[in-house]
């Protein structure tokens, strides 16, 4: 996200135009009135949609309070070029009519909000009226592709349009930048004599202020007569004024620098100083621009390395600022962050509650003097992040010029989720569910060695739609890298391996020391058993990484879920590692038996009524649901605004696993290797639904088999609307390690309502051939398919049902009771049991193990004894090369016959099982003699018949 750039010093200008004795003011707009744009004309020519963080820019230009911390009560005109999707801005703000004189001057203040994303613009003039055509008929008065990130005063002459009635326009024409700010627009006929102070150039807020700082200013000739002698002066903290005289020649409209020669200022002591510079020209026709005041901070400098700050004794020179900043130092007692990383105190953005909406804020360090260092130091810190929305972000930045310019840093060693638009950020993540978990990250302060003006800052930004969230920073350490230091960065050994099969121990190591690494010892053990060593010979330069495969593989002889793999490095360059804290990683591993049951994949689609492309997404998911019997489809109404079907659970799913966009979907809540987020787009839509990413991944997941069998037993009483359901989980093998939870989804099909919360916006109304062509835009009476109504007991399920050391072939039951709301159509409701892994802040740890979906009407008590036995039929594994299993739960004893047909309809296998007794039955089907291909398994169960497709592979 684009963030405001801090002014190197804060300007307080006195613009009392009542003092303009000889200047004639034609236009004076500071945008602070009750309706400051009422006389201006706005043109939004691009029609772009602002990105979520800048969605307050609801017109071509809007009025917003200045982001600068000194700008309370000061409003500015604001325009954006950050659109979703990205594109060029074309936004005009056109002044009321101005009748010029012979030498009229236009003056304004401007700023790009972020130096990393600086907006450019044009200033144009129209002589025919406030129209775009009139403005484009003349060349620009002024143009820049990137405005300064600190407030700057600009001026141009209107003499080319002397004695005419004109309209002036500010046109934002940037492409995918951030925010452009305009303020203090003035047009005036200058006085004959008018000397002004344009800027104070030295001293400024800095790490390098001294006892003998020079005072440097820029003088401007705002009059119509050349200036050859201008009295100037300065005053520090209301002390004795120092006066001197500029001599030279400053033409009208020109500027000249000036350095005071007779005195300097003493800013050696850290603190805040007030500085005033001024002109004293006799008969000056405009006294309003003669004086400029500045607040200058002399920043404390730290030169001791290593540097450690745990904030237990105070702020330690760290400061906060920014729009709506809620950074505070103290003992965290918020809704999520409830403790410091160590000790009592930490810097957090929600010390005792929620942080502020629309917050763009900073936590900034004191200055560091690294001029004596020959190697870049390493900064390590503890951090935590809690959020319920995708548009809250945080990262760290480095400045080597005392805070004038900043660059983002990339962290290592932290469990973070990288965000698409900002790959450099270090703490974009998701909720840790109130655990207040802290992680450690490390950054090389690249380029800091040799600089005497180093600063770091932690940045956070929110879009204004948040609750119960926050950022935290604690336990900061800066030290030189060790001479020989190898860091074990990651492990790529699977978290689930097969019994009696060799598994490779692999991962990535990094050289974070000062010397090149030519050798390192890699070690691993399981459950603290035998240590396996492997010495790698390599040439690893400082800062580089390399992937490794240990020469000794692991062949587990027993299945189970209680294995802990520990891998560590040692002896870089055959010496002691300089930092033992980054050498070791551990990983929980389960050893699989190889058994599985039929899996049903869960496809959760993010959609809303206000999403114009969601009708196509809905069509794709309908095809998947109708054609893939082992895929359960649920529509989650969130991630693109909200509608009448949005609920807390939908919001939670989006904020944690979604990307703030629809139509998108999750398949088994799995983070795919090619994705940075769990949710992803459909790829292809109508008419190629089978080639969509949603379809291919759903089908693939449904064919994998599952370690857990999930069934639903229960009753539903339509008279009382009482649902009583048991979700029964039985493991035939060990699932991937993690926090296994059980939940029950309540899903209503074909929800139809009236009004904006239900009428479906439709981008395909005019697209010939599309299923929703001619349906209207919006579609009134649109049936919303498979709507998520609730998740029991809560969004992420019950963590107490499945024990950590669960036993195979043992039933684990969770009972759910619910009074189904009268507003739900119980004739069109399904319940979906979900057994899944919950990953907290780690997106890679989420995944659905298995699901079971039943129609709620089949649970009605009065017909429960006559319900279909077909509902419980499962075939697994599928595909199969040898044996496959057929399981079902008979409600009563029945005659059963089995026939297998090939695709040509020829029976290739038959068997009569006679009378099968009531209860759960499993039979084996040997397909080893079948040719590779697809077959249909047909079961005759008394009066019922059902067919399932089976794939035979070799």
Tab-separated table of N, CA, C and O in Angstrom, residues 465-546:
chain	number	residue	atom	x	y	z
A	465	UNK	N	-11.826	-0.496	7.864
A	465	UNK	CA	-12.954	-1.420	8.034
A	465	UNK	C	-12.616	-2.488	9.057
A	465	UNK	O	-12.979	-3.640	8.895
A	466	UNK	N	-11.915	-2.124	10.107
A	466	UNK	CA	-11.348	-3.137	10.980
A	466	UNK	C	-11.890	-3.067	12.393
A	466	UNK	O	-12.395	-2.047	12.841
A	467	UNK	N	-11.801	-4.175	13.086
A	467	UNK	CA	-12.088	-4.223	14.516
A	467	UNK	C	-11.161	-5.227	15.164
A	467	UNK	O	-10.749	-6.195	14.558
A	468	UNK	N	-10.822	-4.981	16.428
A	468	UNK	CA	-10.040	-5.921	17.231
A	468	UNK	C	-8.763	-6.373	16.520
A	468	UNK	O	-8.544	-7.545	16.322
A	469	UNK	N	-7.945	-5.423	16.146
A	469	UNK	CA	-6.760	-5.776	15.402
A	469	UNK	C	-5.552	-5.023	15.908
A	469	UNK	O	-5.665	-4.105	16.700
A	470	UNK	N	-4.352	-5.372	15.429
A	470	UNK	CA	-3.202	-4.627	15.873
A	470	UNK	C	-1.881	-5.154	15.362
A	470	UNK	O	-1.789	-6.250	14.823
A	471	UNK	N	-0.850	-4.314	15.536
A	471	UNK	CA	0.519	-4.645	15.219
A	471	UNK	C	1.347	-4.504	16.492
A	471	UNK	O	1.032	-3.681	17.354
A	472	UNK	N	2.421	-5.250	16.604
A	472	UNK	CA	3.278	-5.126	17.768
A	472	UNK	C	4.740	-5.276	17.411
A	472	UNK	O	5.089	-6.049	16.519
A	473	UNK	N	5.615	-4.509	18.103
A	473	UNK	CA	7.067	-4.566	17.914
A	473	UNK	C	7.707	-4.565	19.294
A	473	UNK	O	7.313	-3.794	20.176
A	474	UNK	N	8.727	-5.412	19.479
A	474	UNK	CA	9.391	-5.502	20.778
A	474	UNK	C	10.800	-6.063	20.576
A	474	UNK	O	11.125	-6.603	19.507
A	475	UNK	N	11.632	-5.930	21.609
A	475	UNK	CA	12.938	-6.574	21.712
A	475	UNK	C	13.781	-6.398	20.444
A	475	UNK	O	14.064	-7.355	19.708
A	476	UNK	N	14.201	-5.155	20.212
A	476	UNK	CA	14.979	-4.821	19.023
A	476	UNK	C	16.469	-4.958	19.332
A	476	UNK	O	16.944	-4.514	20.378
A	477	UNK	N	17.188	-5.574	18.413
A	477	UNK	CA	18.623	-5.767	18.567
A	477	UNK	C	19.309	-5.470	17.241
A	477	UNK	O	18.863	-5.923	16.185
A	478	UNK	N	20.402	-4.690	17.288
A	478	UNK	CA	21.216	-4.416	16.102
A	478	UNK	C	22.642	-4.810	16.435
A	478	UNK	O	23.217	-4.340	17.426
A	479	UNK	N	23.216	-5.678	15.601
A	479	UNK	CA	24.571	-6.167	15.861
A	479	UNK	C	25.254	-6.467	14.542
A	479	UNK	O	24.611	-6.658	13.497
A	480	UNK	N	26.580	-6.519	14.578
A	480	UNK	CA	27.344	-6.908	13.401
A	480	UNK	C	27.194	-8.402	13.155
A	480	UNK	O	27.044	-9.184	14.109
A	481	UNK	N	27.224	-8.817	11.896
A	481	UNK	CA	27.131	-10.252	11.630
A	481	UNK	C	28.375	-10.969	12.127
A	481	UNK	O	29.476	-10.414	12.170
A	482	UNK	N	28.178	-12.224	12.534
A	482	UNK	CA	29.317	-13.042	12.932
A	482	UNK	C	30.180	-13.330	11.705
A	482	UNK	O	29.715	-13.276	10.562
A	483	UNK	N	31.439	-13.662	11.937
A	483	UNK	CA	32.327	-13.957	10.814
A	483	UNK	C	31.841	-15.178	10.051
A	483	UNK	O	31.760	-15.177	8.821
A	484	UNK	N	31.516	-16.255	10.771
A	484	UNK	CA	31.045	-17.493	10.156
A	484	UNK	C	29.687	-17.822	10.752
A	484	UNK	O	29.600	-18.192	11.933
A	485	UNK	N	28.643	-17.678	9.966
A	485	UNK	CA	27.277	-17.868	10.485
A	485	UNK	C	26.395	-18.420	9.383
A	485	UNK	O	26.129	-17.749	8.379
A	486	UNK	N	25.961	-19.653	9.566
A	486	UNK	CA	25.024	-20.293	8.632
A	486	UNK	C	23.660	-20.362	9.292
A	486	UNK	O	23.543	-20.769	10.456
A	487	UNK	N	22.623	-19.978	8.560
A	487	UNK	CA	21.247	-20.030	9.052
A	487	UNK	C	20.469	-21.094	8.297
A	487	UNK	O	20.524	-21.148	7.059
A	488	UNK	N	19.774	-21.962	9.042
A	488	UNK	CA	18.879	-22.930	8.420
A	488	UNK	C	17.559	-22.217	8.144
A	488	UNK	O	16.800	-21.921	9.067
A	489	UNK	N	17.280	-21.907	6.871
A	489	UNK	CA	16.155	-21.060	6.506
A	489	UNK	C	14.818	-21.800	6.483
A	489	UNK	O	13.814	-21.297	6.967
A	490	UNK	N	14.802	-22.998	5.897
A	490	UNK	CA	13.529	-23.713	5.742
A	490	UNK	C	13.792	-25.195	5.517
A	490	UNK	O	14.894	-25.601	5.139
A	491	UNK	N	12.721	-25.991	5.750
A	491	UNK	CA	12.744	-27.421	5.467
A	491	UNK	C	11.716	-27.727	4.392
A	491	UNK	O	10.608	-27.174	4.403
A	492	UNK	N	12.064	-28.592	3.471
A	492	UNK	CA	11.125	-28.992	2.426
A	492	UNK	C	10.762	-30.466	2.518
A	492	UNK	O	10.115	-31.003	1.615
A	493	UNK	N	11.166	-31.132	3.588
A	493	UNK	CA	10.741	-32.515	3.820
A	493	UNK	C	9.234	-32.526	4.054
A	493	UNK	O	8.724	-31.732	4.842
A	494	UNK	N	8.483	-33.404	3.379
A	494	UNK	CA	7.026	-33.410	3.557
A	494	UNK	C	6.624	-33.659	5.003
A	494	UNK	O	7.320	-34.364	5.748
A	495	UNK	N	5.503	-33.080	5.399
A	495	UNK	CA	4.993	-33.290	6.752
A	495	UNK	C	4.310	-34.645	6.894
A	495	UNK	O	3.969	-35.052	8.007
A	496	UNK	N	4.107	-35.338	5.762
A	496	UNK	CA	3.507	-36.667	5.788
A	496	UNK	C	4.314	-37.565	4.875
A	496	UNK	O	4.466	-37.278	3.686
A	497	UNK	N	4.857	-38.654	5.422
A	497	UNK	CA	5.668	-39.591	4.654
A	497	UNK	C	5.075	-40.985	4.809
A	497	UNK	O	4.225	-41.230	5.679
A	498	UNK	N	5.537	-41.907	3.989
A	498	UNK	CA	4.994	-43.257	3.995
A	498	UNK	C	5.893	-44.206	4.786
A	498	UNK	O	7.125	-44.105	4.744
A	499	UNK	N	5.258	-45.126	5.497
A	499	UNK	CA	6.000	-46.113	6.260
A	499	UNK	C	6.803	-46.997	5.305
A	499	UNK	O	6.373	-47.293	4.174
A	500	UNK	N	8.001	-47.360	5.730
A	500	UNK	CA	8.904	-48.241	4.983
A	500	UNK	C	9.341	-47.650	3.637
A	500	UNK	O	9.783	-48.385	2.750
A	501	UNK	N	9.202	-46.347	3.482
A	501	UNK	CA	9.664	-45.670	2.267
A	501	UNK	C	10.711	-44.634	2.650
A	501	UNK	O	10.578	-43.938	3.656
A	502	UNK	N	11.738	-44.503	1.814
A	502	UNK	CA	12.816	-43.556	2.092
A	502	UNK	C	12.341	-42.127	1.829
A	502	UNK	O	11.767	-41.835	0.777
A	503	UNK	N	12.580	-41.237	2.784
A	503	UNK	CA	12.206	-39.835	2.654
A	503	UNK	C	13.459	-38.968	2.718
A	503	UNK	O	14.318	-39.158	3.586
A	504	UNK	N	13.544	-38.019	1.802
A	504	UNK	CA	14.695	-37.141	1.727
A	504	UNK	C	14.585	-36.021	2.764
A	504	UNK	O	13.528	-35.409	2.928
A	505	UNK	N	15.658	-35.757	3.484
A	505	UNK	CA	15.735	-34.621	4.395
A	505	UNK	C	16.343	-33.466	3.600
A	505	UNK	O	17.515	-33.517	3.196
A	506	UNK	N	15.557	-32.428	3.350
A	506	UNK	CA	15.977	-31.362	2.440
A	506	UNK	C	15.553	-30.016	2.983
A	506	UNK	O	14.685	-29.914	3.851
A	507	UNK	N	16.168	-28.977	2.448
A	507	UNK	CA	15.809	-27.629	2.858
A	507	UNK	C	16.705	-26.592	2.228
A	507	UNK	O	17.349	-26.835	1.199
A	508	UNK	N	16.783	-25.419	2.879
A	508	UNK	CA	17.570	-24.296	2.366
A	508	UNK	C	18.394	-23.709	3.504
A	508	UNK	O	17.885	-23.524	4.617
A	509	UNK	N	19.673	-23.427	3.233
A	509	UNK	CA	20.513	-22.743	4.192
A	509	UNK	C	20.962	-21.421	3.597
A	509	UNK	O	20.989	-21.244	2.376
A	510	UNK	N	21.326	-20.467	4.467
A	510	UNK	CA	21.782	-19.145	4.037
A	510	UNK	C	23.053	-18.784	4.771
A	510	UNK	O	23.259	-19.154	5.932
A	511	UNK	N	23.904	-18.048	4.088
A	511	UNK	CA	25.106	-17.495	4.708
A	511	UNK	C	24.770	-16.102	5.206
A	511	UNK	O	24.612	-15.172	4.415
A	512	UNK	N	24.626	-15.942	6.518
A	512	UNK	CA	24.318	-14.641	7.097
A	512	UNK	C	25.526	-14.075	7.851
A	512	UNK	O	25.392	-13.134	8.643
A	513	UNK	N	26.696	-14.658	7.600
A	513	UNK	CA	27.917	-14.164	8.214
A	513	UNK	C	28.693	-13.264	7.283
A	513	UNK	O	28.264	-12.950	6.164
A	514	UNK	N	29.871	-12.851	7.728
A	514	UNK	CA	30.699	-11.938	6.951
A	514	UNK	C	31.641	-12.661	6.004
A	514	UNK	O	32.102	-12.067	5.027
A	515	UNK	N	31.930	-13.936	6.279
A	515	UNK	CA	32.860	-14.689	5.442
A	515	UNK	C	32.118	-15.607	4.486
A	515	UNK	O	31.005	-16.069	4.774
A	516	UNK	N	32.770	-15.932	3.377
A	516	UNK	CA	32.229	-16.960	2.487
A	516	UNK	C	32.291	-18.309	3.204
A	516	UNK	O	33.226	-18.594	3.961
A	517	UNK	N	31.274	-19.147	2.979
A	517	UNK	CA	31.199	-20.466	3.605
A	517	UNK	C	31.591	-21.519	2.572
A	517	UNK	O	30.978	-21.620	1.507
A	518	UNK	N	32.629	-22.284	2.892
A	518	UNK	CA	33.078	-23.335	1.974
A	518	UNK	C	32.668	-24.724	2.422
A	518	UNK	O	32.730	-25.672	1.642
A	519	UNK	N	32.278	-24.857	3.694
A	519	UNK	CA	31.792	-26.147	4.169
A	519	UNK	C	30.875	-25.939	5.361
A	519	UNK	O	31.012	-24.957	6.102
A	520	UNK	N	29.955	-26.874	5.549
A	520	UNK	CA	29.056	-26.835	6.698
A	520	UNK	C	28.571	-28.254	6.962
A	520	UNK	O	28.424	-29.063	6.025
A	521	UNK	N	28.340	-28.573	8.225
A	521	UNK	CA	27.825	-29.884	8.603
A	521	UNK	C	26.323	-29.780	8.797
A	521	UNK	O	25.834	-28.898	9.512
A	522	UNK	N	25.589	-30.685	8.135
A	522	UNK	CA	24.132	-30.781	8.296
A	522	UNK	C	23.827	-31.996	9.161
A	522	UNK	O	24.382	-33.085	8.950
A	523	UNK	N	22.907	-31.814	10.119
A	523	UNK	CA	22.559	-32.872	11.056
A	523	UNK	C	21.047	-33.033	11.107
A	523	UNK	O	20.312	-32.058	10.969
A	524	UNK	N	20.600	-34.274	11.311
A	524	UNK	CA	19.181	-34.476	11.575
A	524	UNK	C	18.979	-35.669	12.490
A	524	UNK	O	19.786	-36.588	12.534
A	525	UNK	N	17.876	-35.615	13.236
A	525	UNK	CA	17.478	-36.743	14.072
A	525	UNK	C	15.965	-36.737	14.188
A	525	UNK	O	15.308	-35.706	13.981
A	526	UNK	N	15.395	-37.890	14.509
A	526	UNK	CA	13.957	-38.036	14.708
A	526	UNK	C	13.717	-38.429	16.154
A	526	UNK	O	14.334	-39.385	16.653
A	527	UNK	N	12.857	-37.664	16.806
A	527	UNK	CA	12.544	-37.907	18.225
A	527	UNK	C	13.809	-37.984	19.071
A	527	UNK	O	13.925	-38.835	19.978
A	528	UNK	N	14.768	-37.104	18.757
A	528	UNK	CA	16.026	-36.991	19.503
A	528	UNK	C	16.806	-38.300	19.540
A	528	UNK	O	17.528	-38.596	20.491
A	529	UNK	N	16.666	-39.052	18.455
A	529	UNK	CA	17.390	-40.324	18.363
A	529	UNK	C	18.736	-40.149	17.688
A	529	UNK	O	19.441	-39.161	17.899
A	530	UNK	N	19.111	-41.127	16.858
A	530	UNK	CA	20.411	-41.130	16.193
A	530	UNK	C	20.622	-39.854	15.388
A	530	UNK	O	19.731	-39.425	14.634
A	531	UNK	N	21.807	-39.254	15.534
A	531	UNK	CA	22.152	-38.049	14.782
A	531	UNK	C	22.836	-38.467	13.481
A	531	UNK	O	23.839	-39.196	13.491
A	532	UNK	N	22.279	-37.999	12.371
A	532	UNK	CA	22.821	-38.311	11.046
A	532	UNK	C	23.537	-37.076	10.514
A	532	UNK	O	22.943	-35.992	10.416
A	533	UNK	N	24.792	-37.193	10.148
A	533	UNK	CA	25.621	-36.063	9.722
A	533	UNK	C	25.951	-36.153	8.247
A	533	UNK	O	26.097	-37.246	7.685
A	534	UNK	N	26.103	-34.972	7.643
A	534	UNK	CA	26.512	-34.879	6.246
A	534	UNK	C	27.274	-33.569	6.087
A	534	UNK	O	26.759	-32.503	6.452
A	535	UNK	N	28.517	-33.628	5.577
A	535	UNK	CA	29.318	-32.427	5.388
A	535	UNK	C	29.196	-31.959	3.938
A	535	UNK	O	29.516	-32.717	3.003
A	536	UNK	N	28.719	-30.728	3.772
A	536	UNK	CA	28.564	-30.154	2.440
A	536	UNK	C	29.784	-29.317	2.089
A	536	UNK	O	30.253	-28.506	2.894
A	537	UNK	N	30.297	-29.485	0.891
A	537	UNK	CA	31.339	-28.619	0.344
A	537	UNK	C	30.673	-27.662	-0.636
A	537	UNK	O	29.968	-28.090	-1.555
A	538	UNK	N	30.901	-26.377	-0.441
A	538	UNK	CA	30.223	-25.388	-1.266
A	538	UNK	C	31.009	-24.092	-1.286
A	538	UNK	O	32.073	-23.984	-0.673
A	539	UNK	N	30.508	-23.123	-2.009
A	539	UNK	CA	31.070	-21.771	-2.031
A	539	UNK	C	29.918	-20.798	-1.894
A	539	UNK	O	29.355	-20.322	-2.869
A	540	UNK	N	29.547	-20.527	-0.645
A	540	UNK	CA	28.356	-19.739	-0.342
A	540	UNK	C	28.801	-18.344	0.099
A	540	UNK	O	29.338	-18.163	1.187
A	541	UNK	N	28.577	-17.363	-0.774
A	541	UNK	CA	28.993	-15.994	-0.474
A	541	UNK	C	28.045	-15.363	0.543
A	541	UNK	O	26.886	-15.797	0.693
A	542	UNK	N	28.500	-14.337	1.272
A	542	UNK	CA	27.628	-13.694	2.268
A	542	UNK	C	26.323	-13.212	1.638
A	542	UNK	O	26.315	-12.607	0.570
A	543	UNK	N	25.220	-13.535	2.315
A	543	UNK	CA	23.901	-13.118	1.862
A	543	UNK	C	23.222	-14.056	0.896
A	543	UNK	O	22.055	-13.853	0.542
A	544	UNK	N	23.897	-15.096	0.435
A	544	UNK	CA	23.313	-16.016	-0.552
A	544	UNK	C	22.764	-17.269	0.120
A	544	UNK	O	23.059	-17.565	1.276
A	545	UNK	N	21.963	-18.028	-0.619
A	545	UNK	CA	21.323	-19.241	-0.115
A	545	UNK	C	21.605	-20.406	-1.047
A	545	UNK	O	21.980	-20.225	-2.215
A	546	UNK	N	21.402	-21.630	-0.532
A	546	UNK	CA	21.552	-22.829	-1.347
A	546	UNK	C	20.609	-23.895	-0.804
A	546	UNK	O	20.381	-23.992	0.409
